[in-house]
Coordinates of C-alpha atoms in Angstrom, one line a residue:
X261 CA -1.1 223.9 221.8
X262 CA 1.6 221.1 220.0
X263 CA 0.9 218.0 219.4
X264 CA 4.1 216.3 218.8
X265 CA 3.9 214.0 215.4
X266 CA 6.2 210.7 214.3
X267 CA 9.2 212.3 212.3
X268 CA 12.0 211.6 210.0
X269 CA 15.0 212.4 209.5
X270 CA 17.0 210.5 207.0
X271 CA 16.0 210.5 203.2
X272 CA 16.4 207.1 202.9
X273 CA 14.2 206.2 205.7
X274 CA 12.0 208.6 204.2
X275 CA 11.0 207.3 201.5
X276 CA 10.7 203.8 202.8
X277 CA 7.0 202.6 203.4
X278 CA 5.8 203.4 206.7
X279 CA 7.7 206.6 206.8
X280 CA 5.6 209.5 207.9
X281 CA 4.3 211.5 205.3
X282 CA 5.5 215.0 205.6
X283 CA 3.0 216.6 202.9
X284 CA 0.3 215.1 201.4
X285 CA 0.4 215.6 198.1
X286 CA 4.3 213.9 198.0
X287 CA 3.5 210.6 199.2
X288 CA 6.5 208.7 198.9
X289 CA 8.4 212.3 200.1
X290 CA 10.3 212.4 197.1
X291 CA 9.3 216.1 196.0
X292 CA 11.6 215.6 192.8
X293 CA 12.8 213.1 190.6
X294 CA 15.8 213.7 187.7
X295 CA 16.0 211.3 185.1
X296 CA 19.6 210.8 183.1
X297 CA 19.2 208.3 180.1
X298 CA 22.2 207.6 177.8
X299 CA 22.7 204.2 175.9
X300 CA 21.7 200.7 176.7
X301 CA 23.1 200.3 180.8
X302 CA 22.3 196.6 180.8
X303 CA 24.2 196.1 177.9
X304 CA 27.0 198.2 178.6
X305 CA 27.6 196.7 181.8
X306 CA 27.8 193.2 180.1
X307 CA 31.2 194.6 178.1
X308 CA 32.8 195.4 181.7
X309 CA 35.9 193.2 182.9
X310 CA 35.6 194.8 186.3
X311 CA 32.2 196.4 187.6
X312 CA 32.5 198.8 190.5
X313 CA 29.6 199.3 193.5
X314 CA 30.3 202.3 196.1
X315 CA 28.2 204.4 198.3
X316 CA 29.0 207.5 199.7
X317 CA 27.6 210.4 202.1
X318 CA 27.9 214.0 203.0
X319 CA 26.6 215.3 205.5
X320 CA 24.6 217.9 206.9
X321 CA 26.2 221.3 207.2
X322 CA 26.0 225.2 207.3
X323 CA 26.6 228.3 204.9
X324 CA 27.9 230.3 208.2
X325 CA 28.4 233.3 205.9
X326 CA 29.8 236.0 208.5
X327 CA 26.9 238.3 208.6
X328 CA 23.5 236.2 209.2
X329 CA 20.4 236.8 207.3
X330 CA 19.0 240.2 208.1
X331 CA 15.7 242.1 206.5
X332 CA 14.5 245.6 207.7
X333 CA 10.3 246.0 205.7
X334 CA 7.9 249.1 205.8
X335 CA 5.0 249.9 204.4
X336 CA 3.9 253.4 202.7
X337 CA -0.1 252.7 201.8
X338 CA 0.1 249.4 199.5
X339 CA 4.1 250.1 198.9
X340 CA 6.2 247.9 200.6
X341 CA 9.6 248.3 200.4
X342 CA 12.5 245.8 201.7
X343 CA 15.8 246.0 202.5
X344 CA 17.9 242.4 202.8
X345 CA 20.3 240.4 202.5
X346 CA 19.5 238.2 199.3
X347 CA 21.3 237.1 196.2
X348 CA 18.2 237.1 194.0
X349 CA 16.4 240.4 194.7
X350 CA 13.9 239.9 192.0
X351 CA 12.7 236.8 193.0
X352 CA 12.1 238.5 196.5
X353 CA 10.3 240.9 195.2
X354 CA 7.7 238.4 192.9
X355 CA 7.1 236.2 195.8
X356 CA 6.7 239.3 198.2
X357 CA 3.7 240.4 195.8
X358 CA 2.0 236.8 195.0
X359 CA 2.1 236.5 199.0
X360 CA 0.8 240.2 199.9
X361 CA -1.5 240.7 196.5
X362 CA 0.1 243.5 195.4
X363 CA 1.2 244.6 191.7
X364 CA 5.5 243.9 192.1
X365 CA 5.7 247.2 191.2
X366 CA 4.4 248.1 194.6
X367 CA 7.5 246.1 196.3
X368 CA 10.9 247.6 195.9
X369 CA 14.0 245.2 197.1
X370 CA 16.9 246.9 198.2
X371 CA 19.8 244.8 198.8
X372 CA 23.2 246.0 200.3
X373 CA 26.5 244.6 199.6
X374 CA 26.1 241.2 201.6
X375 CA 28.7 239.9 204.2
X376 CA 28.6 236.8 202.5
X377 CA 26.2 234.2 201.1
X378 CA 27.4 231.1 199.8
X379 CA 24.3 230.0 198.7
X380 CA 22.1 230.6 201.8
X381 CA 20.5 233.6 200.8
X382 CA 19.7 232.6 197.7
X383 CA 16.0 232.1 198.0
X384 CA 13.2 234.0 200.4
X385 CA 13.6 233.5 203.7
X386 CA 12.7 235.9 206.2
X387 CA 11.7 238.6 203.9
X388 CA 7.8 237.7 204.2
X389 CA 7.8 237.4 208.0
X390 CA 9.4 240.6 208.3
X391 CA 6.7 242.2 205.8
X392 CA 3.7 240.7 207.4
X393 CA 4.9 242.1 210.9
X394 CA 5.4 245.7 208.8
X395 CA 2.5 245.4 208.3
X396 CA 0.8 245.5 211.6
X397 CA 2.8 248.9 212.5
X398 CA 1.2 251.4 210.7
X399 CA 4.2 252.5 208.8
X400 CA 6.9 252.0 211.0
X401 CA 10.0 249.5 210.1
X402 CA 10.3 246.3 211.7
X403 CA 13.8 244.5 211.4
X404 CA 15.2 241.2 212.0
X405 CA 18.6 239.7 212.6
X406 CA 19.0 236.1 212.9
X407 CA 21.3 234.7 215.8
X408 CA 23.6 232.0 214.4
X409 CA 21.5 229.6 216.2
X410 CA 18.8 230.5 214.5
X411 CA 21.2 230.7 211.0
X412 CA 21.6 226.8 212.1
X413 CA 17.4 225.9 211.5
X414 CA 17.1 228.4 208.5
X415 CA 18.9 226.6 205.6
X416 CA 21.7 224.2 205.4
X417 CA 23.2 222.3 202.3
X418 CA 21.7 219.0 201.5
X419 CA 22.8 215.8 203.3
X420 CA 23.5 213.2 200.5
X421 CA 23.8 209.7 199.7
X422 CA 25.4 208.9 196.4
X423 CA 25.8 205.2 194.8
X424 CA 28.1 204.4 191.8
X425 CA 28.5 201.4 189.9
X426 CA 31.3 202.2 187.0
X427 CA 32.2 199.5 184.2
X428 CA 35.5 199.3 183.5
X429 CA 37.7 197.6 180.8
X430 CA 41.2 196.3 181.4
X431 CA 42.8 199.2 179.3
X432 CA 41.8 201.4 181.6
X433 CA 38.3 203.1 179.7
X434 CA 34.8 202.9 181.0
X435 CA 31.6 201.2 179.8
X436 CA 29.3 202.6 182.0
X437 CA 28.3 204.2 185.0
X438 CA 25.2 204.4 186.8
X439 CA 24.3 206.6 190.0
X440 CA 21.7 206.8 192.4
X441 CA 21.6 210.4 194.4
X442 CA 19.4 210.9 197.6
X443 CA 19.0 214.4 198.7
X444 CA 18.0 215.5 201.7
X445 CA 15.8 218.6 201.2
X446 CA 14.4 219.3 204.6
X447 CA 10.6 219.8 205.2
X448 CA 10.5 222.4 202.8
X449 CA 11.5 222.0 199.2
X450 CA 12.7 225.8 199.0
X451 CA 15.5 226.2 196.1
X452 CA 15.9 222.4 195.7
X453 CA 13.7 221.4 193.1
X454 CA 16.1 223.6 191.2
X455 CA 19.3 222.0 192.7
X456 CA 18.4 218.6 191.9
X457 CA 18.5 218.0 188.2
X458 CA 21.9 220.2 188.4
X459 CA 23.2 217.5 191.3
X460 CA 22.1 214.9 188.1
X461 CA 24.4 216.4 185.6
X462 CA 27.6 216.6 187.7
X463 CA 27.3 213.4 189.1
X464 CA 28.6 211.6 186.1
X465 CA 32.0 213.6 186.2
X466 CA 34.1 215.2 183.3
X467 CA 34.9 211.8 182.0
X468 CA 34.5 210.0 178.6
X469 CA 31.7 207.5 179.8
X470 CA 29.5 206.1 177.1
X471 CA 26.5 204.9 178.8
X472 CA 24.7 207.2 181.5
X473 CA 21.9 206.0 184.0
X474 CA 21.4 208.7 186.5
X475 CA 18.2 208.7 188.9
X476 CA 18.0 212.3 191.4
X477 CA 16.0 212.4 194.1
X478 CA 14.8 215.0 196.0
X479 CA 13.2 214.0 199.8
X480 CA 11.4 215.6 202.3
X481 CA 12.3 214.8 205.5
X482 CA 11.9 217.1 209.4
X483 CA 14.9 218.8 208.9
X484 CA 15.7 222.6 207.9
X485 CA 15.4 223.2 204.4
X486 CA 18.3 223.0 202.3
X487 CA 19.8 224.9 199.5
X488 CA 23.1 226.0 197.7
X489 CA 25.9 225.7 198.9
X490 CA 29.0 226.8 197.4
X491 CA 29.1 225.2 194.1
X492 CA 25.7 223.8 195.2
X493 CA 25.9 220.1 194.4
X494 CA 28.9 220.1 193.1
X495 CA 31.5 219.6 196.4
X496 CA 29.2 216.1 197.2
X497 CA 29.3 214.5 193.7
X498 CA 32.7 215.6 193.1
X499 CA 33.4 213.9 196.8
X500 CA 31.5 210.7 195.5
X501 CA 32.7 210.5 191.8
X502 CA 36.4 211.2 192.2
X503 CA 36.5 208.7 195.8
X504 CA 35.9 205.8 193.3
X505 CA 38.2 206.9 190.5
X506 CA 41.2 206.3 193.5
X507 CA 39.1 203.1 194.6
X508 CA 39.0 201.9 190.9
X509 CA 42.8 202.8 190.0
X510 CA 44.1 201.2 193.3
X511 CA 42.3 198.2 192.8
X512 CA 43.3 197.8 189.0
X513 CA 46.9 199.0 189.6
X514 CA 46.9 202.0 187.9
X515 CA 48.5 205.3 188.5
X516 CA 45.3 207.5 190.0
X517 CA 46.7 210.5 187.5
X518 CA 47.3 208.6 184.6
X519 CA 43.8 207.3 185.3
X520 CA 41.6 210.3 185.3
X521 CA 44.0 211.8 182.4
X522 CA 43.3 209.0 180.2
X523 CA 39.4 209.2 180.1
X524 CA 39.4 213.2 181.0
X525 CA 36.8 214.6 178.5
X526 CA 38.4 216.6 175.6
X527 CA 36.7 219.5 173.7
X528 CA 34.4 218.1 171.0
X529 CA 33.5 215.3 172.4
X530 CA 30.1 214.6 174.2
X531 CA 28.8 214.4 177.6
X532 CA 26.1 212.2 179.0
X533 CA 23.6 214.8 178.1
X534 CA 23.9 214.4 174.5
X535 CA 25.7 218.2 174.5
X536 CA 29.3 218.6 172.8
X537 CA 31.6 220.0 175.2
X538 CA 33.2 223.3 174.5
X539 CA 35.9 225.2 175.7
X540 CA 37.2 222.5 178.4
X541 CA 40.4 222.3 180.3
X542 CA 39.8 219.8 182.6
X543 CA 43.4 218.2 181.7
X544 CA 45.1 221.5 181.9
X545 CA 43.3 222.0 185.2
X546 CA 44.9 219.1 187.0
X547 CA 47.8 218.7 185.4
X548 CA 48.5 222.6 187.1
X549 CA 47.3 221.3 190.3
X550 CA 49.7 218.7 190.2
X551 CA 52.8 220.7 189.2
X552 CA 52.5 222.5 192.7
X553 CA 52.7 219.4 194.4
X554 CA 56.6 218.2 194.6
X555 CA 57.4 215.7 193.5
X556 CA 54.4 213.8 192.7
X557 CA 51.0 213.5 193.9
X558 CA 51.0 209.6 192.9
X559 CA 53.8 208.6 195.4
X560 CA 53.0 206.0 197.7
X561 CA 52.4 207.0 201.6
X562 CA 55.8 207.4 203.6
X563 CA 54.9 205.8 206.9
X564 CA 57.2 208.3 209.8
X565 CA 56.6 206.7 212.9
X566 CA 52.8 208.0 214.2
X567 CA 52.5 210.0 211.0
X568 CA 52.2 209.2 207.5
X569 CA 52.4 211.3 204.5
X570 CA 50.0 211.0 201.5
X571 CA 49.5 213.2 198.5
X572 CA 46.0 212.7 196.3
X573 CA 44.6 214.9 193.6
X574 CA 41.0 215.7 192.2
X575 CA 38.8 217.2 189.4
X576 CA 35.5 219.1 189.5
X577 CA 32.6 219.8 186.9
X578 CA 29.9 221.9 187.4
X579 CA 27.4 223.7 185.4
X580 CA 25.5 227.0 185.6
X581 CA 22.0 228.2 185.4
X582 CA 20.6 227.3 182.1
X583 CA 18.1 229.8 181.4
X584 CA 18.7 233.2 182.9
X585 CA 18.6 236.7 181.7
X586 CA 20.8 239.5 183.0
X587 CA 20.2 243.4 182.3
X588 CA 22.3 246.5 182.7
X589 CA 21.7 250.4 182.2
X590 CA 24.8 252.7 182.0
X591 CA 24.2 257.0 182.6
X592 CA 26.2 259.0 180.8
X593 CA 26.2 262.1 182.7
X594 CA 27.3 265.9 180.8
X595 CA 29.9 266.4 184.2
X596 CA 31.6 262.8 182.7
X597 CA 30.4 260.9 185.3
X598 CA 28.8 257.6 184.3
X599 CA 26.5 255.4 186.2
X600 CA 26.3 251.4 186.0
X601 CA 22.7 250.4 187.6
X602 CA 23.3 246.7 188.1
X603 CA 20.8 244.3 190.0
X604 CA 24.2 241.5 190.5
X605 CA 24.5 241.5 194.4
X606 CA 28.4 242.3 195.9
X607 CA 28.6 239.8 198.4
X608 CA 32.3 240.3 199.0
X609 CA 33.3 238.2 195.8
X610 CA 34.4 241.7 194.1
X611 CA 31.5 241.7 191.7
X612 CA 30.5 245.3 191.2
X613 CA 34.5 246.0 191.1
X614 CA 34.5 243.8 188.2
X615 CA 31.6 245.8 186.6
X616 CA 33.0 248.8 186.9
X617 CA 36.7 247.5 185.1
X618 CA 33.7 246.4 182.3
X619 CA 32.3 249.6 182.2
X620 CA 35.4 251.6 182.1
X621 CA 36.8 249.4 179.3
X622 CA 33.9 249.4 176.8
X623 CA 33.2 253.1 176.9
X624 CA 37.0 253.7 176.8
X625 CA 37.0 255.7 180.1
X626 CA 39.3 255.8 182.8
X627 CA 37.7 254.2 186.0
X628 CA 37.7 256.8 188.5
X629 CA 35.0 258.0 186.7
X630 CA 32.5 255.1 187.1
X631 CA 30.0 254.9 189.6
X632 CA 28.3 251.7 190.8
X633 CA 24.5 251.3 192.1
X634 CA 23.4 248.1 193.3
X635 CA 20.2 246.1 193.2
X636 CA 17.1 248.2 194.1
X637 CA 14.4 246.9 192.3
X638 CA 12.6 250.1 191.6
X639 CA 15.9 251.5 189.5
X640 CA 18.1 248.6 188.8
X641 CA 17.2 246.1 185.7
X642 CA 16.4 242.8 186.1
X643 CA 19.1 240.1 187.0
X644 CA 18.0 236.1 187.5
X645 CA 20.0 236.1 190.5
X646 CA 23.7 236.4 191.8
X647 CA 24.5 232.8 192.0
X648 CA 26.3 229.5 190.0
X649 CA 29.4 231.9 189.0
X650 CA 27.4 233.3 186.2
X651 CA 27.7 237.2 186.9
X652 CA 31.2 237.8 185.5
X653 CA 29.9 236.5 182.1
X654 CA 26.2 237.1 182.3
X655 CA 26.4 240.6 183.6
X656 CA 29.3 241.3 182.3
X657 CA 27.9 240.6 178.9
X658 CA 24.8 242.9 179.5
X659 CA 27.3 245.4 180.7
X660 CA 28.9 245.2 177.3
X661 CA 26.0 245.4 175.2
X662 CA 24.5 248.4 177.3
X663 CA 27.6 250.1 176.3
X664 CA 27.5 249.4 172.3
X665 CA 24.1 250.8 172.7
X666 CA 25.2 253.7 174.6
X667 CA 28.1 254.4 171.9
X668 CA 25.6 254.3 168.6
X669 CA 23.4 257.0 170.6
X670 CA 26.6 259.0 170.8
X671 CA 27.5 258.5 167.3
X672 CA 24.1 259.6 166.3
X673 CA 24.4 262.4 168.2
X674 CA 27.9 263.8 167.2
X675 CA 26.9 262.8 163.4
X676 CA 25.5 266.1 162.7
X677 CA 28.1 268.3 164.9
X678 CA 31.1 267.0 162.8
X679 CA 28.8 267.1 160.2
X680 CA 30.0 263.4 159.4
X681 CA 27.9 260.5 158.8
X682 CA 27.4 257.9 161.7
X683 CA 29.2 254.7 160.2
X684 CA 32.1 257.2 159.7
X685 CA 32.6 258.0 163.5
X686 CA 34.0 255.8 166.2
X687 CA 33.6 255.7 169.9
X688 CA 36.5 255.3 171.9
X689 CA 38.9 256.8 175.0
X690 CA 36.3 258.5 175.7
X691 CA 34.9 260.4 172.7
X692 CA 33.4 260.3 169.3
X693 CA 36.2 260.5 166.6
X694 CA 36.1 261.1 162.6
X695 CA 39.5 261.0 160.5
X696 CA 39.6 264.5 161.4
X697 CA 37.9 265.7 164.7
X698 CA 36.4 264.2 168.1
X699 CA 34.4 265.3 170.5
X700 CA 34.5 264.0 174.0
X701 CA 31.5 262.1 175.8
X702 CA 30.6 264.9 177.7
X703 CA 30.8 267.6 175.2
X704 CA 28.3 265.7 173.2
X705 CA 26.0 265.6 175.6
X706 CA 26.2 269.5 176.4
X707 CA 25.9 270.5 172.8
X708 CA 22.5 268.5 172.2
X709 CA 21.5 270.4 175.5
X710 CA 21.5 266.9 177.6
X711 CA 22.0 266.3 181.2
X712 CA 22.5 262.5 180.9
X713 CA 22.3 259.3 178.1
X714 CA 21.4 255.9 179.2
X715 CA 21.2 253.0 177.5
X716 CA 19.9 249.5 178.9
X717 CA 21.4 246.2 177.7
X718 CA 20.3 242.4 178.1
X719 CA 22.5 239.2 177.8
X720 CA 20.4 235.6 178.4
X721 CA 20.6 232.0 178.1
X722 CA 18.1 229.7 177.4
X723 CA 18.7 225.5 177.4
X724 CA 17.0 222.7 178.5
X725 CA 17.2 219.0 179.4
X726 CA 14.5 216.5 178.3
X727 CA 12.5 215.9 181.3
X728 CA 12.1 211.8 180.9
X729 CA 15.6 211.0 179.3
X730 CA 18.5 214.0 180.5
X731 CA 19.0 214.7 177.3
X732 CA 19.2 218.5 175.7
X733 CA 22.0 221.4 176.9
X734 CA 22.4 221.6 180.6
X735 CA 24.7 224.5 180.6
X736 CA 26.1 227.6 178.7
X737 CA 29.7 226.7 180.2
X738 CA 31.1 223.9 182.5
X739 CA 33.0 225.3 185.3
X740 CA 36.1 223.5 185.6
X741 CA 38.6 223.1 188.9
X742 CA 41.4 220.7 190.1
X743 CA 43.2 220.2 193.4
X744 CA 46.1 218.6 194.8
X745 CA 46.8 218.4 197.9
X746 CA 49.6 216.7 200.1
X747 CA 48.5 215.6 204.3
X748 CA 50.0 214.4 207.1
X749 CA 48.3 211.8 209.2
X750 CA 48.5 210.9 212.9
X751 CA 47.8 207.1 212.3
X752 CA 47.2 206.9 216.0
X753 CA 44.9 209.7 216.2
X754 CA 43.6 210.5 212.8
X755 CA 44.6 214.3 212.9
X756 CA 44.9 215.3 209.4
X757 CA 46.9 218.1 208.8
X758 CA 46.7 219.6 205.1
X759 CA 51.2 220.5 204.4
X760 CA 50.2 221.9 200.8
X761 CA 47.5 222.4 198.4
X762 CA 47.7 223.6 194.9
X763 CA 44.5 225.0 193.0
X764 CA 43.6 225.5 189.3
X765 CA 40.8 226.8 187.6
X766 CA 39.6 227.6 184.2
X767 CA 38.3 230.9 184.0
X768 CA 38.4 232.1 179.9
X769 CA 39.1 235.7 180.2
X770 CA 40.1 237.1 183.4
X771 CA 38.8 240.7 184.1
X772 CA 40.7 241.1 187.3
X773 CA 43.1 238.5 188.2
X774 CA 43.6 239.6 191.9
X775 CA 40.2 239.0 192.1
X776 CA 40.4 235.4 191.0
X777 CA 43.2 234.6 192.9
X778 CA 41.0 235.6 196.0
X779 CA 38.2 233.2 195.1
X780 CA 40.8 230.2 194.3
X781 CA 42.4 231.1 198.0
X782 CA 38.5 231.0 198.9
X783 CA 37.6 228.4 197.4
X784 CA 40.1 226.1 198.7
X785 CA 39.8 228.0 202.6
X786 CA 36.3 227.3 202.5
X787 CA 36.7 223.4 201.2
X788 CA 38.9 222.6 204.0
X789 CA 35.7 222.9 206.2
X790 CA 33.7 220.1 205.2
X791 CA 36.2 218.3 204.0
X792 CA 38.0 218.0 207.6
X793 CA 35.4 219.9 210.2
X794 CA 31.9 220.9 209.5
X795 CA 28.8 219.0 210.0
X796 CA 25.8 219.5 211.5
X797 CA 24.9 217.1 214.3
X798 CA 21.5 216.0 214.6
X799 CA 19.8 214.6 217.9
X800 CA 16.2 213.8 217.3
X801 CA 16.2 215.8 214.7
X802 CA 17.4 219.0 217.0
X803 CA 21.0 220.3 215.9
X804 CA 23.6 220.3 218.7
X805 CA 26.0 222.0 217.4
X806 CA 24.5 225.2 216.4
X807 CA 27.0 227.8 217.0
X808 CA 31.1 228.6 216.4
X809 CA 32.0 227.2 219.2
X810 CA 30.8 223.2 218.6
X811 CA 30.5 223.8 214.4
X812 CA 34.0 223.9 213.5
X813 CA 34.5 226.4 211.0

């Protein structure tokens, strides 16, 4: 029996007094709070000649990777083993045993290459349902596969409200900006508490601003729970943050480009945070955008009867996990084979290609010869999770250092075969070499009467922000993008139609550029959907639109 119970489904209603209370131990329904603190606002304001106000949404929408979530559980005795689709197998596995009792040695997490994720699977879903139902079988599997409907009420990304006020001077700099940034986390809080204070840190945008106020909320509200979603947080602020920098230079009379250019933050100088910024190319980043946008992405609109022709451009931060910790083992077998066990998920993004090209190139081996085995949890090494763009450099750094470890153990062992002293040999194209002699890989292994060599290697991160003020290192790397795009618009109808769009993206070094040109093509494929289609349309707090038909992908 149901009783049906008042509900709520906006986050600013929710937090309004009145409101019902969702759980009792959030009264107000705010389940998390991010404080931003830089400089003296009030003050700051004072020295403005113009002072801007402007609220913004985004609404509610859905990951729609191709293949829906999907978990197959069984049970041996007390050993539970799962196979899904998750991009943080680890974490499936340590909530699995805090949920069942069990040692998390006695849960092994298999996970598949994914048909996409997106951020949706990046937290536990349906993993203990599935388990607890295993359970009742008396060994035998159980599986679930969600229908899309069902994908619709599972996870979504967080509605938004975002208010900025912005200072500006008459020269065209900034004294201040402060923003206010309600998130709608459904009734469950799920990966958010995580998501907000990285929503905080974007929100300000990759310009030279030198005071900061930034309040984050996080809300309850009867909704499905949210969580990433590509570039979680990121596509909403960068919506809010870069709509007023066109508001601001239209209203001043300035040349939108010129604008951002001029207060674009520069290597060396600091963010918000309090954190030097390192390695950036946000001018380079839209300055390429722009160049693949003839002639200008500043022209004024051409009006051609029904249709006018507009052309805009736009710049994107966004940070990564903070404090993560990736591991890698490598197998050197004595047939020449060698073995990456890796715990990043391939999800279609070409990861575990990208591993391999690692591999191959540290060990100085041709790539045919390398072998890939993805996350299982009882033979694959930790990994935080395969999410925020981190893997490349994360894993890929593990990946290295496993290697250097798995070249001194070679070294050590061809030392006394070329009768040589270690710090005279070198590991490379694929064997151990004096100024004389080498001996290949597998040839080392066979005279020390070895079937295999593994070594295991670790890369991690570890940064904060002060809890009260913002202030600390909120990232190892800023992600930087840029976009330009030129549209056609049926004044009488609205119809947008998107004529060109031109993407850049800093990405250090590039391990497989094929690969990255995919993600950009992705990237901008997959913004055209909120951006002109998707959204999630809510009826009493029931979605209407949940399948392919009425959610415009």
């Amino acid at each position: 029996e149901y009783e049906e119970l008042p509900a709520v489904f906006d986050a600013l209603e929710a937090i309004r007094s009145g409101s019902p209370v969702l759980h009792d131990a959030f009264a107000g329904n705010i389940f998390k709070h991010s404080k931003l603190r830089h400089g003296n606002i009030e003050a700051a304001f004072a020295e403005a000649d113009e002072i801007f106000e402007d609220t913004f949404t985004s609404p509610l929408a859905q990951q729609t990777s191709l293949e829906p979530h999907v978990t197959v559980a069984q049970w041996a005795g007390e050993q539970l083993t799962v196979w899904t689709g998750a991009q943080a197998p680890f974490n499936v596995r340590r909530v699995l045993a805090e949920i069942f009792g069990c040692a998390a040695e006695a849960v092994r997490v298999i996970v598949p290459p994914l048909g996409g994720a997106y951020g949706g699977k990046g937290h536990v879903r349906i993993e203990p349902i599935v388990a607890a139902l295993a359970r009742k079988t008396g060994g035998r599997p159980v599986k679930i596969v969600l229908s899309r409907a069902e994908e619709f009420v599972t996870v979504t990304k967080h509605a938004a409200t975002l208010t900025l006020k912005t200072g500006v001077r008459r020269d065209g700099t900034f004294t201040a900006r402060q923003v206010t940034l309600y998130w709608n986390g459904g009734a469950y809080a799920d990966a958010s508490p995580m998501l907000v204070p990285g929503g905080m840190v974007r929100s300000v945008g990759p310009y030279r601003i030198p005071v900061v106020r930034v309040d984050s909320f996080g809300i309850y509200t009867n909704l499905p729970p949210a969580a990433a979603y590509r570039g979680a947080m990121s596509s909403q602020t960068t919506w809010a943050y870069e709509s007023q920098m066109d508001i601001i230079a239209r209203k001043m009379g300035w040349d939108p480009l010129e604008f951002r250019l001029k207060n674009m933050l520069r290597s060396g100088e600091q963010f918000a945070t309090g954190e030097t910024m390192h390695d950036v190319y946000f001018v380079e980043c839209l300055e390429a955008a722009v160049k693949g946008l003839p002639p200008s992405p500043v022209r004024k609109d051409a009006e051609q009867g029904r249709r006018a022709r507009g052309v805009g451009c736009a710049v994107m931060m966004k940070s990564t996990m903070a404090n993560s910790k990736s591991q890698a083992k490598i197998k050197l077998s004595a047939d020449g084979t060698v073995t990456l066990y890796t715990s990043t998920v391939e999800m279609g993004q070409g990861a575990h290609t990208t591993m391999a090209q690692i591999t191959a190139e540290a060990l100085g081996v041709p790539l045919g010869v390398v072998r890939v085995v993805g996350p299982d949890t009882a033979i694959t090494p930790f990994d935080s999770t395969t999410s925020g763009s981190r893997s490349t450099n994360m894993m890929g750094s593990a990946v290295l250092a496993a290697a250097d470890e798995l070249k001194k153990k070679l070294i050590a062992l061809t030392a006394p075969i070329l009768e040589t002293p270690s710090e005279d040999l070198r590991a490379g194209r694929g064997a151990i070499a004096s100024a004389t002699d080498t001996v290949a890989y597998p040839d080392v292994l066979k005279r020390n009467n070895l079937e295999s060599l593994d070594a295991v290697g670790e890369f991690a991160t570890a940064f904060s922000l002060d809890p009260e003020t913002g202030q600390g290192i909120s990232t190892p790397h800023w992600h930087q993008g840029a976009g330009a795009a030129e549209v056609e618009v049926d004044v009488e109808t609205g119809k947008v139609t998107v004529l060109r769009y031109s993407s850049a993206s800093f990405a250090g070094r590039v391990v497989n550029p094929r690969l990255a040109e995919l993600q950009n093509d992705g990237n901008v494929i997959y913004g055209l959907g909120p951006a002109l289609l998707e959204e999630m349309v809510i009826d009493g707090g029931q979605v209407t639109n949940p399948n392919l038909s009425d959610y415009m992908i």
